[in-house]
Amino acid sequence: MDGVELSNRPSDNNPIEKPAASRRKASRSIFGLFAVADTVDCFLMLFGAAGACIHGASTPVFLILFGHIIDSLGSLSSDPHKLASEVSKRALDLVYVGLIVLVGAWIGVAFWTQTGERQTARLRVKYLQSVLRKDINFFDTEARDANIIYRISSDAILVQDAIGDKTGHCLRYLAQFVVGFAVGFTTLWKLTLVTLAVIPLLVVAGGAYTIIMSTLSKKGEAAYAEAGKVAEEVISQVRTVYSFVGEEKAVEAYSKLLKTALKLGKKSGFAKGIGVGTTYGLLFCTWAFLLWYAGILVRHHVTNGGKAFTTIINVVFSGFALGQAAPNLSAIAKGQAAISNIISMIDVDSKSTKTLDRGIVLPEVAGKIEFSKVSFAYPSRPNMIFEDLSFLMSAGKTFAVVGPSGSGKSTIISMVERFYEPTSGKILLDGFDLKILQLKWLRGQMGLVSQEPALFATSIAGNILYGREDAELDHIVEAAKAANAHSFIQALPEGYHTQVGEGGTQLSGGQKQRIAIARAVLRNPKILLLDEATSALDAESELVVQQALERIMLDRTTIIVAHRLSTIRDVDKIIVLKNGKVVESGTHFELMSKGEDGEYATLVSLQVSSNGGNQNQETSQESVTSHFSELNHTQAIHKKSESIDGRETLTHDQRLDRLGSASSPSIGKLIRMNRAEWPNAVLGSVGAIISGMQTPLFALGITQVLSAFYSHDQRQMKHEIEKVALIFVGAAIVTVPVYLVQHYFYTAMGEQITTRVRLSIFSAILRNEIGWFDLDENNSGTLASMLAADATLVRSAIADRLSTIIQNISLVATAFFIAFFLSWRMAAVVLATYPLIISAAIAEQMFLRGLGGNYTRAYSRATAIAREAIINIRTVAAFGAEDRISAQFTNELEQPNKQALVRGHISGLSYGISQLFLLSSYALGLWYASQLIKKKESDFGNIMKSFMVLIVTALGVAEALALAPDIVKGSHALGSVFSILERRTAIESDDPLSQPVIEIRGDVEFKDVGFRYPVRPDVPVFDGLNLQVPAGSSLAIVGPSGSGKSSVIALLMRFYDPIKGAVMIDGRDIRCLNLRTLRLRIGLVQQEPVLFSTTIYENILYGRDGASEIEIMKAAKAANAHGFISRMPDGYQTHVGERGIQLSGGQKQRVAIARAILKDPTILLLDEATSALDTASEKLVQEALDTLMYGRTTVMVAHRLSTIRDADRIAVLHCGKVAEIGGHDELISRPGSMYSQLVRLQQQSADGDDLS
């Protein structure tokens, strides 16, 4: 066994880690981008690379043919008929080249698009699989820094862009560069060799640029990921944010992180400007040097003008291709930075992957569990939870673990599930150390029911199937019957196929818990683990669930963690924990017999006294149960079921609305929204205009040299060539600042737009009412994904592409002016062919507009699945659902994969046709040139200058239109951006026309209130509800599950507005009051406490900005939290982890209460505020709450009726109205009252007489 333990630990010589290290090293190279490619991908990349290279090689081949035509035009000008025949033949050759380009471009685009989608989908799946296989330690410690969701969404998009788009483009330009130089060496090796000598300078400049861009982009992505994590947390906990008026704090925190990314983005713009400018500057110098040297060769008759010209233009164009490859290399560098983050997670997983399937499998399990001298501390907190903990649990028996909050009760269940390993000692199952057993098999022997049941956004049957994936419907129904869930499921319109919503929001707490129990039952586990399985339920639901549990606990080893001691009095053995050790154990009667000296007896007496004595009323348990079961069916079950249909209909319509708005986005709106960036845009545009003008002037210069090559005056030739060469050197000097201005200001503009759009969307999201967040399409995962992806797409469409568009407009304007000035006939003919090129590109744009939306939506759905799995990771691990989640995730990625296949082929074909039209237009132009010379309507020099300028222009136009996919994707993203930015919220939190609330007395009144949830408009919750709470008094609201208790609190917080009647505070309709200032006067403590992933100190401080440390400590003491906080190594600076996972349920609730106490509200709303506490903590916190409630208007919802007996008035809700209202004594004395029946039902459940 020791050997097995040692083998699980990492060592320096571990052979598994060496390939991982080498792979991480590889991921930094270009091949690391294709780390997950399979054989099919290799073939796709091979053919795609061939297509891209053929496409790239076509330009030098075109220039060879062009050189031959120049020779013909120069040497045959004296024989017009032969000239026309030769040029016609060469022009036809150009058309053939165009057909080859069509095939090359088609294959290049289609295959790279397809393999990019395939590899990215595989990468996403492998990453999610590796995350799901991680130990729970990882989620406690590293997960908050790993930005898991960001990697799956934004980083994966960067990788897809690099593989599917930019690698093909890069290969195309590199092929053009290589083939161009090969042609140069073949034609005139001396001239080409001289050019080659300058190449190292270009390589050094390009390499330095790539390294700097890669480093900056990695830092920028990390900063954006951190901001994305903050946004996701805030959106997922929006009710808490709204109740504490934390919208501005959230926006400020998000803005602060975006500013860090903005600074890094501006640095990358500076680096890009210098890098691209230097590359082009060196190319201009190369060009000047080549012209001067070519002039020498021509003057010394080493070569003729045609050959020299062909060589120069080939080499120069090939050099430009290297410059055009640079921006693609930048995108590839970003892709490498992104994939290195993803691959590092997959590689680190190599050890834990083995752990799931490694180990022995026992032929039979009896279920005996033994803790032998176990010591344990959570990895995130060094203080010991257990020290030498030892106890034995016999097979097939039921054991309960009790003790004060934080004593380690739930930790025992986590360790039996092997979420954590003991730091010393052993945990044995049937005598075998858990460490040597196969982890997947071990968890398959266990069924877990948690305090807060985690359901997934699928059907009820789908949720129960997590227990055993291969189960038939009959088995599911049997499990549901065993869990007392079958009857309410049958009452739903769609039965077992009813969707439960994200987190099971469509079901009540009792219904969720019973489905969780059915899920555990379906496993038929040998060991059943119940962690506070009934604590959050009302009396009737608890009784039903408790009966279900008792039925399934037979003949199984069962471990129960419970605060409510009445639920565990019949177990075989009770283990009492205190300070990490077993202080006593035995049966209920054995431990009770110890009297006041016993820890357990003390806990029981505390709980009995808090229940406030027993009322001896004679009522049949069965009749009471029957009565309230009926209430449940009519209200909680049937209405919830109807709600699902209403919800789906509305979501569908809403989705259509959003798609409609997305189909006609306005770039003009975005430009107006970013008016502040106009100075940057203007300065960037100046750079873009000048850089655009350089290209046609370059064409004019080289054709001027061509004319000079045919000059018979040697001195004149030398003078012309030297003049042009000096102009080019001057252009090289100007180029660096020009490109710096262009790229720096455009990048600054792009980063500012990204920041502003993200901040605007985030602020707009936080302006929406809670009903908007209830819609399926607005779940936190989808919104966070949209926030990350859409802003990036908008930037690409506007800022990144505006630079190229302005540059090309400048190029076209300059070129047309020169061309028409020199030879208007020639220019007019070439211009007439432009509609062919443009129409081909428009066809591609229309195709992309058709599929872009669904394509983006599919990724959001996949991201939502991943997010849900990561949030509920303990449930996923406990039920071995890693493979099932991966399969669902993979399934969601199949649709984009199919779309990529079609989209790639049509895009490639459209782009190839546009290139064919381009070359055909050149062929037509050259043929027409021969006709003009033949008829002596223009001379050779002017025709060549006009034609060369238009060639370069056409290439620029084609490049701009090739960017259509990015522009369309970004334009489409504008739809979802503006649908959020322009949406008018139904509940304005800071309406300037509303009355600000300075102080309130606290009189609360519900006046004939009618209410339905927006997502289920057909289901009435309240119909004529009337309630009054005088200032300073307390009102408790009770009733069966689903009767609308929590809805009262939601309406008071104005999360929703009533559809009729009014909610009044101090006699004023709260719709007329400023909501933010009102919420500052209201304190809310929820049933499931929500903490943010920061320190305990920051979480309490969230209650009131500017509070001093002393005030925070006072609030913690009042909430009985100071003691456990002080015992932690970092005290108040302890990080609570994602959603407070590092704290127990009771500790989280006490921190939440401290936060509410610090707020010092006039009106206090308590929604099951003590449900998660053990007896001792509940008593102390209840005392703190009693003190807090003094002099304040308090509305409390409680399932445990003992906690509200001292309330001034108690209201019993039934069928959307107040059925009874009065004090505890008044209601209990009314014969046959609903309240007295609820009390008796709970007392029978507690069996108080026996306890005492």
PDB file of C-alpha atoms in Angstrom, residues 706-797:
ATOM      1  CA  LEU A 706      11.061  50.809 -66.733  1.00  0.00           C
ATOM      2  CA  SER A 707      10.797  53.666 -69.204  1.00  0.00           C
ATOM      3  CA  ALA A 708      14.323  54.723 -68.221  1.00  0.00           C
ATOM      4  CA  PHE A 709      15.633  51.182 -68.918  1.00  0.00           C
ATOM      5  CA  TYR A 710      14.552  51.602 -72.566  1.00  0.00           C
ATOM      6  CA  SER A 711      16.210  55.027 -72.860  1.00  0.00           C
ATOM      7  CA  HIS A 712      19.097  55.199 -75.339  1.00  0.00           C
ATOM      8  CA  ASP A 713      20.767  58.043 -73.350  1.00  0.00           C
ATOM      9  CA  GLN A 714      23.016  56.386 -70.693  1.00  0.00           C
ATOM     10  CA  ARG A 715      23.380  59.610 -68.691  1.00  0.00           C
ATOM     11  CA  GLN A 716      19.650  60.282 -68.737  1.00  0.00           C
ATOM     12  CA  MET A 717      19.027  56.657 -67.635  1.00  0.00           C
ATOM     13  CA  LYS A 718      21.461  56.989 -64.707  1.00  0.00           C
ATOM     14  CA  HIS A 719      19.961  60.328 -63.619  1.00  0.00           C
ATOM     15  CA  GLU A 720      16.338  59.041 -63.689  1.00  0.00           C
ATOM     16  CA  ILE A 721      17.165  55.842 -61.788  1.00  0.00           C
ATOM     17  CA  GLU A 722      19.183  57.631 -59.068  1.00  0.00           C
ATOM     18  CA  LYS A 723      16.409  60.204 -58.643  1.00  0.00           C
ATOM     19  CA  VAL A 724      13.767  57.494 -58.123  1.00  0.00           C
ATOM     20  CA  ALA A 725      16.096  55.532 -55.788  1.00  0.00           C
ATOM     21  CA  LEU A 726      16.616  58.598 -53.561  1.00  0.00           C
ATOM     22  CA  ILE A 727      12.853  59.215 -53.442  1.00  0.00           C
ATOM     23  CA  PHE A 728      12.415  55.650 -52.221  1.00  0.00           C
ATOM     24  CA  VAL A 729      15.023  56.107 -49.481  1.00  0.00           C
ATOM     25  CA  GLY A 730      13.119  59.195 -48.361  1.00  0.00           C
ATOM     26  CA  ALA A 731       9.875  57.162 -48.414  1.00  0.00           C
ATOM     27  CA  ALA A 732      11.561  54.522 -46.206  1.00  0.00           C
ATOM     28  CA  ILE A 733      12.420  57.150 -43.594  1.00  0.00           C
ATOM     29  CA  VAL A 734       8.867  58.492 -43.626  1.00  0.00           C
ATOM     30  CA  THR A 735       7.324  54.982 -43.493  1.00  0.00           C
ATOM     31  CA  VAL A 736       8.239  54.194 -39.834  1.00  0.00           C
ATOM     32  CA  PRO A 737       6.470  57.237 -38.298  1.00  0.00           C
ATOM     33  CA  VAL A 738       3.568  56.845 -40.772  1.00  0.00           C
ATOM     34  CA  TYR A 739       2.893  53.239 -39.752  1.00  0.00           C
ATOM     35  CA  LEU A 740       3.523  54.080 -36.093  1.00  0.00           C
ATOM     36  CA  VAL A 741       0.842  56.777 -36.261  1.00  0.00           C
ATOM     37  CA  GLN A 742      -1.546  54.456 -38.133  1.00  0.00           C
ATOM     38  CA  HIS A 743      -1.196  51.388 -35.895  1.00  0.00           C
ATOM     39  CA  TYR A 744      -0.697  53.115 -32.543  1.00  0.00           C
ATOM     40  CA  PHE A 745      -3.767  55.328 -32.833  1.00  0.00           C
ATOM     41  CA  TYR A 746      -5.963  52.661 -34.412  1.00  0.00           C
ATOM     42  CA  THR A 747      -4.940  50.123 -31.757  1.00  0.00           C
ATOM     43  CA  ALA A 748      -5.558  52.708 -29.029  1.00  0.00           C
ATOM     44  CA  MET A 749      -8.955  53.350 -30.599  1.00  0.00           C
ATOM     45  CA  GLY A 750      -9.667  49.608 -30.813  1.00  0.00           C
ATOM     46  CA  GLU A 751      -8.720  48.977 -27.197  1.00  0.00           C
ATOM     47  CA  GLN A 752     -10.760  51.992 -26.056  1.00  0.00           C
ATOM     48  CA  ILE A 753     -13.757  50.713 -28.048  1.00  0.00           C
ATOM     49  CA  THR A 754     -13.363  47.233 -26.540  1.00  0.00           C
ATOM     50  CA  THR A 755     -13.140  48.706 -23.059  1.00  0.00           C
ATOM     51  CA  ARG A 756     -16.057  51.076 -23.631  1.00  0.00           C
ATOM     52  CA  VAL A 757     -18.259  48.432 -25.279  1.00  0.00           C
ATOM     53  CA  ARG A 758     -17.520  45.895 -22.534  1.00  0.00           C
ATOM     54  CA  LEU A 759     -18.123  48.458 -19.825  1.00  0.00           C
ATOM     55  CA  SER A 760     -21.292  49.728 -21.515  1.00  0.00           C
ATOM     56  CA  ILE A 761     -22.668  46.198 -21.959  1.00  0.00           C
ATOM     57  CA  PHE A 762     -21.786  45.297 -18.371  1.00  0.00           C
ATOM     58  CA  SER A 763     -23.412  48.479 -17.049  1.00  0.00           C
ATOM     59  CA  ALA A 764     -26.459  47.875 -19.271  1.00  0.00           C
ATOM     60  CA  ILE A 765     -26.752  44.278 -18.039  1.00  0.00           C
ATOM     61  CA  LEU A 766     -26.774  45.571 -14.455  1.00  0.00           C
ATOM     62  CA  ARG A 767     -29.582  48.013 -15.308  1.00  0.00           C
ATOM     63  CA  ASN A 768     -31.981  45.219 -16.228  1.00  0.00           C
ATOM     64  CA  GLU A 769     -34.653  43.944 -13.877  1.00  0.00           C
ATOM     65  CA  ILE A 770     -34.360  40.512 -12.270  1.00  0.00           C
ATOM     66  CA  GLY A 771     -37.099  39.133 -14.563  1.00  0.00           C
ATOM     67  CA  TRP A 772     -34.739  39.599 -17.517  1.00  0.00           C
ATOM     68  CA  PHE A 773     -32.092  37.429 -15.857  1.00  0.00           C
ATOM     69  CA  ASP A 774     -34.724  34.703 -15.301  1.00  0.00           C
ATOM     70  CA  LEU A 775     -34.912  34.071 -19.067  1.00  0.00           C
ATOM     71  CA  ASP A 776     -32.945  31.003 -20.184  1.00  0.00           C
ATOM     72  CA  GLU A 777     -31.083  32.970 -22.858  1.00  0.00           C
ATOM     73  CA  ASN A 778     -29.817  35.452 -20.243  1.00  0.00           C
ATOM     74  CA  ASN A 779     -28.146  32.975 -17.917  1.00  0.00           C
ATOM     75  CA  SER A 780     -24.848  34.109 -16.442  1.00  0.00           C
ATOM     76  CA  GLY A 781     -22.718  31.799 -18.630  1.00  0.00           C
ATOM     77  CA  THR A 782     -24.216  33.091 -21.894  1.00  0.00           C
ATOM     78  CA  LEU A 783     -23.992  36.750 -20.825  1.00  0.00           C
ATOM     79  CA  ALA A 784     -20.369  36.420 -19.665  1.00  0.00           C
ATOM     80  CA  SER A 785     -19.451  34.662 -22.924  1.00  0.00           C
ATOM     81  CA  MET A 786     -21.192  37.353 -24.983  1.00  0.00           C
ATOM     82  CA  LEU A 787     -19.464  40.084 -22.976  1.00  0.00           C
ATOM     83  CA  ALA A 788     -16.060  38.596 -23.817  1.00  0.00           C
ATOM     84  CA  ALA A 789     -16.621  37.555 -27.438  1.00  0.00           C
ATOM     85  CA  ASP A 790     -18.907  40.240 -28.905  1.00  0.00           C
ATOM     86  CA  ALA A 791     -16.776  43.193 -27.797  1.00  0.00           C
ATOM     87  CA  THR A 792     -13.726  41.550 -29.430  1.00  0.00           C
ATOM     88  CA  LEU A 793     -15.680  40.963 -32.667  1.00  0.00           C
ATOM     89  CA  VAL A 794     -16.916  44.564 -32.695  1.00  0.00           C
ATOM     90  CA  ARG A 795     -13.337  45.791 -32.306  1.00  0.00           C
ATOM     91  CA  SER A 796     -12.205  43.570 -35.201  1.00  0.00           C
ATOM     92  CA  ALA A 797     -15.031  44.873 -37.418  1.00  0.00           C
TER      93      ALA A 797
END
